PDB file of C-alpha atoms in Angstrom:
ATOM      1  CA  MET A   1      -5.943  14.979   5.649  1.00 44.00           C
ATOM      2  CA  ALA A   2      -6.730  12.831   8.639  1.00 46.00           C
ATOM      3  CA  GLY A   3      -5.930   9.148   8.283  1.00 47.00           C
ATOM      4  CA  VAL A   4      -3.528   9.573   5.333  1.00 50.00           C
ATOM      5  CA  ARG A   5       0.076   8.883   6.320  1.00 61.00           C
ATOM      6  CA  LYS A   6       3.034  10.117   4.394  1.00 70.00           C
ATOM      7  CA  PRO A   7       5.225   7.092   3.615  1.00 79.00           C
ATOM      8  CA  VAL A   8       8.751   6.709   4.926  1.00 90.00           C
ATOM      9  CA  VAL A   9      11.007   8.274   2.301  1.00 92.00           C
ATOM     10  CA  GLU A  10      14.637   7.398   1.703  1.00 93.00           C
ATOM     11  CA  VAL A  11      16.515   9.905  -0.440  1.00 94.00           C
ATOM     12  CA  ARG A  12      19.561   8.587  -2.257  1.00 93.00           C
ATOM     13  CA  ARG A  13      21.928  11.127  -3.757  1.00 94.00           C
ATOM     14  CA  SER A  14      24.170  10.231  -6.656  1.00 91.00           C
ATOM     15  CA  GLN A  15      27.199  12.081  -7.994  1.00 91.00           C
ATOM     16  CA  ARG A  16      26.686  10.403 -11.375  1.00 90.00           C
ATOM     17  CA  ARG A  17      23.069  11.578 -11.662  1.00 88.00           C
ATOM     18  CA  ARG A  18      22.930  15.069 -13.227  1.00 86.00           C
ATOM     19  CA  ARG A  19      19.311  16.086 -13.868  1.00 86.00           C
ATOM     20  CA  THR A  20      17.003  13.115 -13.578  1.00 90.00           C
ATOM     21  CA  VAL A  21      14.938  12.191 -10.556  1.00 92.00           C
ATOM     22  CA  SER A  22      13.178   8.880 -10.074  1.00 89.00           C
ATOM     23  CA  ALA A  23      11.274   7.096  -7.339  1.00 89.00           C
ATOM     24  CA  TYR A  24      10.039   3.616  -6.569  1.00 88.00           C
ATOM     25  CA  ARG A  25       8.471   1.668  -3.722  1.00 83.00           C
ATOM     26  CA  ASP A  26      10.603  -0.704  -1.706  1.00 80.00           C
ATOM     27  CA  GLY A  27       8.160  -2.409   0.639  1.00 76.00           C
ATOM     28  CA  GLU A  28       6.656   0.291   2.859  1.00 78.00           C
ATOM     29  CA  ARG A  29       9.336   2.816   1.896  1.00 87.00           C
ATOM     30  CA  VAL A  30       9.609   5.119  -1.078  1.00 90.00           C
ATOM     31  CA  VAL A  31      13.133   5.522  -2.466  1.00 92.00           C
ATOM     32  CA  VAL A  32      13.782   8.805  -4.299  1.00 93.00           C
ATOM     33  CA  LEU A  33      16.935   9.054  -6.406  1.00 93.00           C
ATOM     34  CA  ILE A  34      18.241  12.593  -6.957  1.00 94.00           C
ATOM     35  CA  PRO A  35      21.426  14.299  -8.165  1.00 94.00           C
ATOM     36  CA  ASP A  36      23.969  14.958  -5.409  1.00 93.00           C
ATOM     37  CA  GLN A  37      24.153  18.683  -6.211  1.00 93.00           C
ATOM     38  CA  PHE A  38      20.457  19.350  -5.392  1.00 93.00           C
ATOM     39  CA  SER A  39      19.890  21.732  -2.493  1.00 93.00           C
ATOM     40  CA  ARG A  40      17.722  20.699   0.481  1.00 94.00           C
ATOM     41  CA  ALA A  41      14.895  22.839  -0.943  1.00 94.00           C
ATOM     42  CA  GLU A  42      15.153  21.110  -4.331  1.00 93.00           C
ATOM     43  CA  GLU A  43      15.245  17.751  -2.564  1.00 93.00           C
ATOM     44  CA  SER A  44      12.082  18.553  -0.626  1.00 92.00           C
ATOM     45  CA  GLU A  45      10.313  19.811  -3.768  1.00 93.00           C
ATOM     46  CA  TRP A  46      11.256  16.684  -5.720  1.00 93.00           C
ATOM     47  CA  VAL A  47      10.301  14.301  -2.924  1.00 92.00           C
ATOM     48  CA  ASP A  48       6.814  15.854  -2.824  1.00 91.00           C
ATOM     49  CA  ARG A  49       6.558  15.776  -6.616  1.00 92.00           C
ATOM     50  CA  MET A  50       7.653  12.127  -6.849  1.00 90.00           C
ATOM     51  CA  LEU A  51       5.281  11.055  -4.047  1.00 89.00           C
ATOM     52  CA  ALA A  52       2.423  12.675  -5.990  1.00 87.00           C
ATOM     53  CA  ARG A  53       3.480  10.876  -9.194  1.00 87.00           C
ATOM     54  CA  LEU A  54       3.674   7.511  -7.437  1.00 83.00           C
ATOM     55  CA  ALA A  55       0.250   8.056  -5.856  1.00 79.00           C
ATOM     56  CA  ALA A  56      -1.260   8.977  -9.239  1.00 77.00           C
ATOM     57  CA  ARG A  57       0.284   5.947 -10.922  1.00 73.00           C
ATOM     58  CA  GLU A  58      -0.853   3.612  -8.150  1.00 69.00           C
ATOM     59  CA  GLY A  59      -4.349   5.139  -8.340  1.00 63.00           C
ATOM     60  CA  ARG A  60      -4.484   4.305 -12.044  1.00 59.00           C
ATOM     61  CA  LEU A  61      -3.247   0.793 -11.378  1.00 54.00           C
ATOM     62  CA  ALA A  62      -5.965   0.314  -8.779  1.00 59.00           C
ATOM     63  CA  ARG A  63      -8.686   0.724 -11.383  1.00 77.00           C
ATOM     64  CA  SER A  64     -11.359  -1.863 -10.723  1.00 87.00           C
ATOM     65  CA  ASP A  65     -13.618  -4.023 -12.848  1.00 90.00           C
ATOM     66  CA  ALA A  66     -16.604  -2.160 -11.388  1.00 91.00           C
ATOM     67  CA  GLU A  67     -15.148   1.158 -12.554  1.00 90.00           C
ATOM     68  CA  LEU A  68     -14.560  -0.360 -15.984  1.00 93.00           C
ATOM     69  CA  LEU A  69     -18.233  -1.405 -16.236  1.00 93.00           C
ATOM     70  CA  VAL A  70     -19.378   2.083 -15.191  1.00 93.00           C
ATOM     71  CA  ARG A  71     -17.092   3.566 -17.831  1.00 93.00           C
ATOM     72  CA  ALA A  72     -18.450   1.177 -20.490  1.00 96.00           C
ATOM     73  CA  THR A  73     -22.027   2.098 -19.554  1.00 96.00           C
ATOM     74  CA  ARG A  74     -21.214   5.795 -19.963  1.00 96.00           C
ATOM     75  CA  LEU A  75     -19.625   5.159 -23.364  1.00 97.00           C
ATOM     76  CA  ILE A  76     -22.674   3.169 -24.498  1.00 97.00           C
ATOM     77  CA  SER A  77     -24.937   6.090 -23.608  1.00 96.00           C
ATOM     78  CA  LEU A  78     -22.694   8.511 -25.490  1.00 96.00           C
ATOM     79  CA  TYR A  79     -21.901   6.554 -28.653  1.00 97.00           C
ATOM     80  CA  LEU A  80     -24.016   3.405 -28.935  1.00 97.00           C
ATOM     81  CA  ALA A  81     -27.340   4.297 -27.281  1.00 96.00           C
ATOM     82  CA  ASP A  82     -29.275   3.633 -30.493  1.00 97.00           C
ATOM     83  CA  HIS A  83     -28.410  -0.083 -30.161  1.00 95.00           C
ATOM     84  CA  GLY A  84     -30.111  -0.494 -26.777  1.00 90.00           C
ATOM     85  CA  PRO A  85     -29.454  -3.727 -24.876  1.00 93.00           C
ATOM     86  CA  GLN A  86     -27.502  -5.169 -27.796  1.00 94.00           C
ATOM     87  CA  ALA A  87     -24.574  -2.915 -26.798  1.00 94.00           C
ATOM     88  CA  VAL A  88     -24.671  -3.834 -23.093  1.00 96.00           C
ATOM     89  CA  PRO A  89     -22.046  -6.356 -21.936  1.00 96.00           C
ATOM     90  CA  ALA A  90     -22.669  -9.026 -19.308  1.00 95.00           C
ATOM     91  CA  SER A  91     -19.267  -8.226 -17.828  1.00 95.00           C
ATOM     92  CA  VAL A  92     -16.221  -6.044 -18.404  1.00 96.00           C
ATOM     93  CA  ARG A  93     -13.019  -6.836 -16.577  1.00 95.00           C
ATOM     94  CA  TRP A  94      -9.284  -6.265 -16.466  1.00 94.00           C
ATOM     95  CA  VAL A  95      -7.171  -9.306 -17.303  1.00 93.00           C
ATOM     96  CA  SER A  96      -3.446  -9.930 -17.041  1.00 89.00           C
ATOM     97  CA  ASN A  97      -3.191 -12.747 -19.592  1.00 90.00           C
ATOM     98  CA  GLN A  98      -3.549 -10.626 -22.752  1.00 87.00           C
ATOM     99  CA  ASN A  99      -0.145  -9.560 -23.929  1.00 82.00           C
ATOM    100  CA  GLY A 100      -0.768  -9.693 -27.667  1.00 86.00           C
ATOM    101  CA  ARG A 101      -3.941  -7.596 -27.765  1.00 92.00           C
ATOM    102  CA  TRP A 102      -5.470  -4.632 -25.966  1.00 95.00           C
ATOM    103  CA  GLY A 103      -8.886  -6.154 -25.418  1.00 96.00           C
ATOM    104  CA  SER A 104     -11.171  -8.946 -26.484  1.00 96.00           C
ATOM    105  CA  CYS A 105     -14.884  -9.591 -26.696  1.00 96.00           C
ATOM    106  CA  THR A 106     -16.912 -12.781 -26.801  1.00 96.00           C
ATOM    107  CA  PRO A 107     -20.267 -11.780 -28.300  1.00 95.00           C
ATOM    108  CA  ALA A 108     -21.824 -15.199 -27.501  1.00 94.00           C
ATOM    109  CA  ASP A 109     -21.642 -14.592 -23.745  1.00 96.00           C
ATOM    110  CA  ARG A 110     -21.360 -10.784 -23.989  1.00 96.00           C
ATOM    111  CA  THR A 111     -18.073 -10.596 -22.041  1.00 97.00           C
ATOM    112  CA  ILE A 112     -15.322  -8.055 -22.558  1.00 97.00           C
ATOM    113  CA  ARG A 113     -11.773  -8.350 -21.294  1.00 97.00           C
ATOM    114  CA  ILE A 114      -9.338  -5.431 -21.249  1.00 96.00           C
ATOM    115  CA  SER A 115      -5.579  -5.932 -20.953  1.00 94.00           C
ATOM    116  CA  HIS A 116      -4.029  -4.742 -17.704  1.00 90.00           C
ATOM    117  CA  ARG A 117      -1.366  -3.031 -19.847  1.00 90.00           C
ATOM    118  CA  LEU A 118      -3.914  -0.277 -20.552  1.00 92.00           C
ATOM    119  CA  GLN A 119      -4.350   0.634 -16.879  1.00 87.00           C
ATOM    120  CA  ASP A 120      -1.523   3.150 -16.956  1.00 82.00           C
ATOM    121  CA  MET A 121      -2.550   4.691 -20.304  1.00 88.00           C
ATOM    122  CA  PRO A 122      -4.558   7.888 -20.809  1.00 89.00           C
ATOM    123  CA  GLU A 123      -8.315   7.733 -20.172  1.00 92.00           C
ATOM    124  CA  TRP A 124      -9.166   8.464 -23.819  1.00 95.00           C
ATOM    125  CA  VAL A 125      -7.127   5.438 -24.955  1.00 96.00           C
ATOM    126  CA  ILE A 126      -8.934   3.134 -22.509  1.00 96.00           C
ATOM    127  CA  ASP A 127     -12.238   4.599 -23.715  1.00 97.00           C
ATOM    128  CA  TYR A 128     -11.303   3.837 -27.324  1.00 98.00           C
ATOM    129  CA  VAL A 129     -10.526   0.196 -26.543  1.00 98.00           C
ATOM    130  CA  LEU A 130     -13.803  -0.097 -24.647  1.00 98.00           C
ATOM    131  CA  VAL A 131     -15.784   1.399 -27.551  1.00 98.00           C
ATOM    132  CA  HIS A 132     -13.976  -0.979 -29.913  1.00 98.00           C
ATOM    133  CA  GLU A 133     -14.913  -4.011 -27.815  1.00 98.00           C
ATOM    134  CA  LEU A 134     -18.484  -2.764 -27.200  1.00 98.00           C
ATOM    135  CA  ALA A 135     -18.909  -2.388 -30.964  1.00 98.00           C
ATOM    136  CA  HIS A 136     -18.078  -6.108 -31.265  1.00 97.00           C
ATOM    137  CA  LEU A 137     -21.224  -6.866 -29.265  1.00 97.00           C
ATOM    138  CA  ILE A 138     -23.163  -5.301 -32.143  1.00 97.00           C
ATOM    139  CA  VAL A 139     -20.955  -6.345 -35.078  1.00 96.00           C
ATOM    140  CA  PRO A 140     -18.606  -9.278 -34.339  1.00 95.00           C
ATOM    141  CA  SER A 141     -16.352  -8.753 -37.383  1.00 94.00           C
ATOM    142  CA  HIS A 142     -14.160  -5.835 -38.466  1.00 95.00           C
ATOM    143  CA  ASN A 143     -16.335  -4.805 -41.398  1.00 97.00           C
ATOM    144  CA  ALA A 144     -17.330  -1.290 -42.516  1.00 97.00           C
ATOM    145  CA  ARG A 145     -20.359  -1.232 -40.204  1.00 97.00           C
ATOM    146  CA  PHE A 146     -18.141  -2.115 -37.239  1.00 97.00           C
ATOM    147  CA  TRP A 147     -15.624   0.639 -38.034  1.00 98.00           C
ATOM    148  CA  ALA A 148     -18.464   3.141 -38.465  1.00 98.00           C
ATOM    149  CA  LEU A 149     -19.573   2.354 -34.892  1.00 98.00           C
ATOM    150  CA  VAL A 150     -16.022   2.678 -33.552  1.00 98.00           C
ATOM    151  CA  GLY A 151     -15.653   5.930 -35.515  1.00 97.00           C
ATOM    152  CA  ARG A 152     -18.389   7.507 -33.392  1.00 98.00           C
ATOM    153  CA  TYR A 153     -15.783   7.867 -30.664  1.00 98.00           C
ATOM    154  CA  PRO A 154     -14.200  11.274 -31.421  1.00 97.00           C
ATOM    155  CA  LYS A 155     -10.640  10.279 -30.490  1.00 97.00           C
ATOM    156  CA  ALA A 156     -10.691   6.919 -32.269  1.00 97.00           C
ATOM    157  CA  GLU A 157      -7.968   7.698 -34.823  1.00 97.00           C
ATOM    158  CA  ARG A 158      -5.785   9.419 -32.249  1.00 97.00           C
ATOM    159  CA  ALA A 159      -6.097   6.446 -29.869  1.00 97.00           C
ATOM    160  CA  ARG A 160      -5.349   3.948 -32.650  1.00 96.00           C
ATOM    161  CA  GLY A 161      -2.195   5.902 -33.464  1.00 96.00           C
ATOM    162  CA  TYR A 162      -1.205   5.972 -29.798  1.00 95.00           C
ATOM    163  CA  LEU A 163      -1.665   2.210 -29.453  1.00 95.00           C
ATOM    164  CA  GLU A 164       0.179   1.542 -32.709  1.00 94.00           C
ATOM    165  CA  GLY A 165       3.091   3.595 -31.378  1.00 93.00           C
ATOM    166  CA  VAL A 166       3.126   1.719 -28.073  1.00 91.00           C
ATOM    167  CA  ALA A 167       2.955  -1.606 -29.914  1.00 90.00           C
ATOM    168  CA  ALA A 168       5.799  -0.642 -32.254  1.00 90.00           C
ATOM    169  CA  ALA A 169       7.990   0.590 -29.390  1.00 88.00           C
ATOM    170  CA  SER A 170       7.430  -2.608 -27.394  1.00 80.00           C
ATOM    171  CA  GLY A 171       7.787  -4.967 -30.346  1.00 78.00           C
ATOM    172  CA  MET A 172       4.189  -6.130 -29.914  1.00 73.00           C
ATOM    173  CA  PRO A 173       2.504  -7.507 -33.032  1.00 67.00           C
ATOM    174  CA  GLU A 174      -0.114  -5.193 -34.512  1.00 59.00           C
ATOM    175  CA  GLY A 175      -3.585  -6.408 -33.637  1.00 56.00           C
ATOM    176  CA  ASP A 176      -6.984  -4.818 -33.937  1.00 54.00           C
TER     177      ASP A 176
END
């Protein structure tokens, strides 16, 4: 592809490393850590693989507020269309100051905030949190009507389980 440069790659071999490969950015460089016994062909294969993984991760991290609003609009049309403008937020944005919850909604001003910690999670988990917060625009509390709205999202239970697992593994308190 024209205009896309491959980054400078530094490969570090380790005699202690047996099977694992990892990579990280160090300024403009990408450092790839591999076992010392890898052949040049294996090294080349793993460098390409790790560059692709880093690019995918950085693409997920670059998710924008505009993309989040587009995603919310799509979810409204799929699961909350019967609530019309009541389900439409004034804004949806990523925030970095929510470490005890996945998202929050202020029905009074129709704003939704989604924790930056979700940016690297699967799409269906982000969609669940968005549906959860959009449902708060219709029903502010966590009553049966609210959960019925959230339950319209087909992967709701799966996503809740995923988030509960992440919370438990990180020592995060269980929230909604």
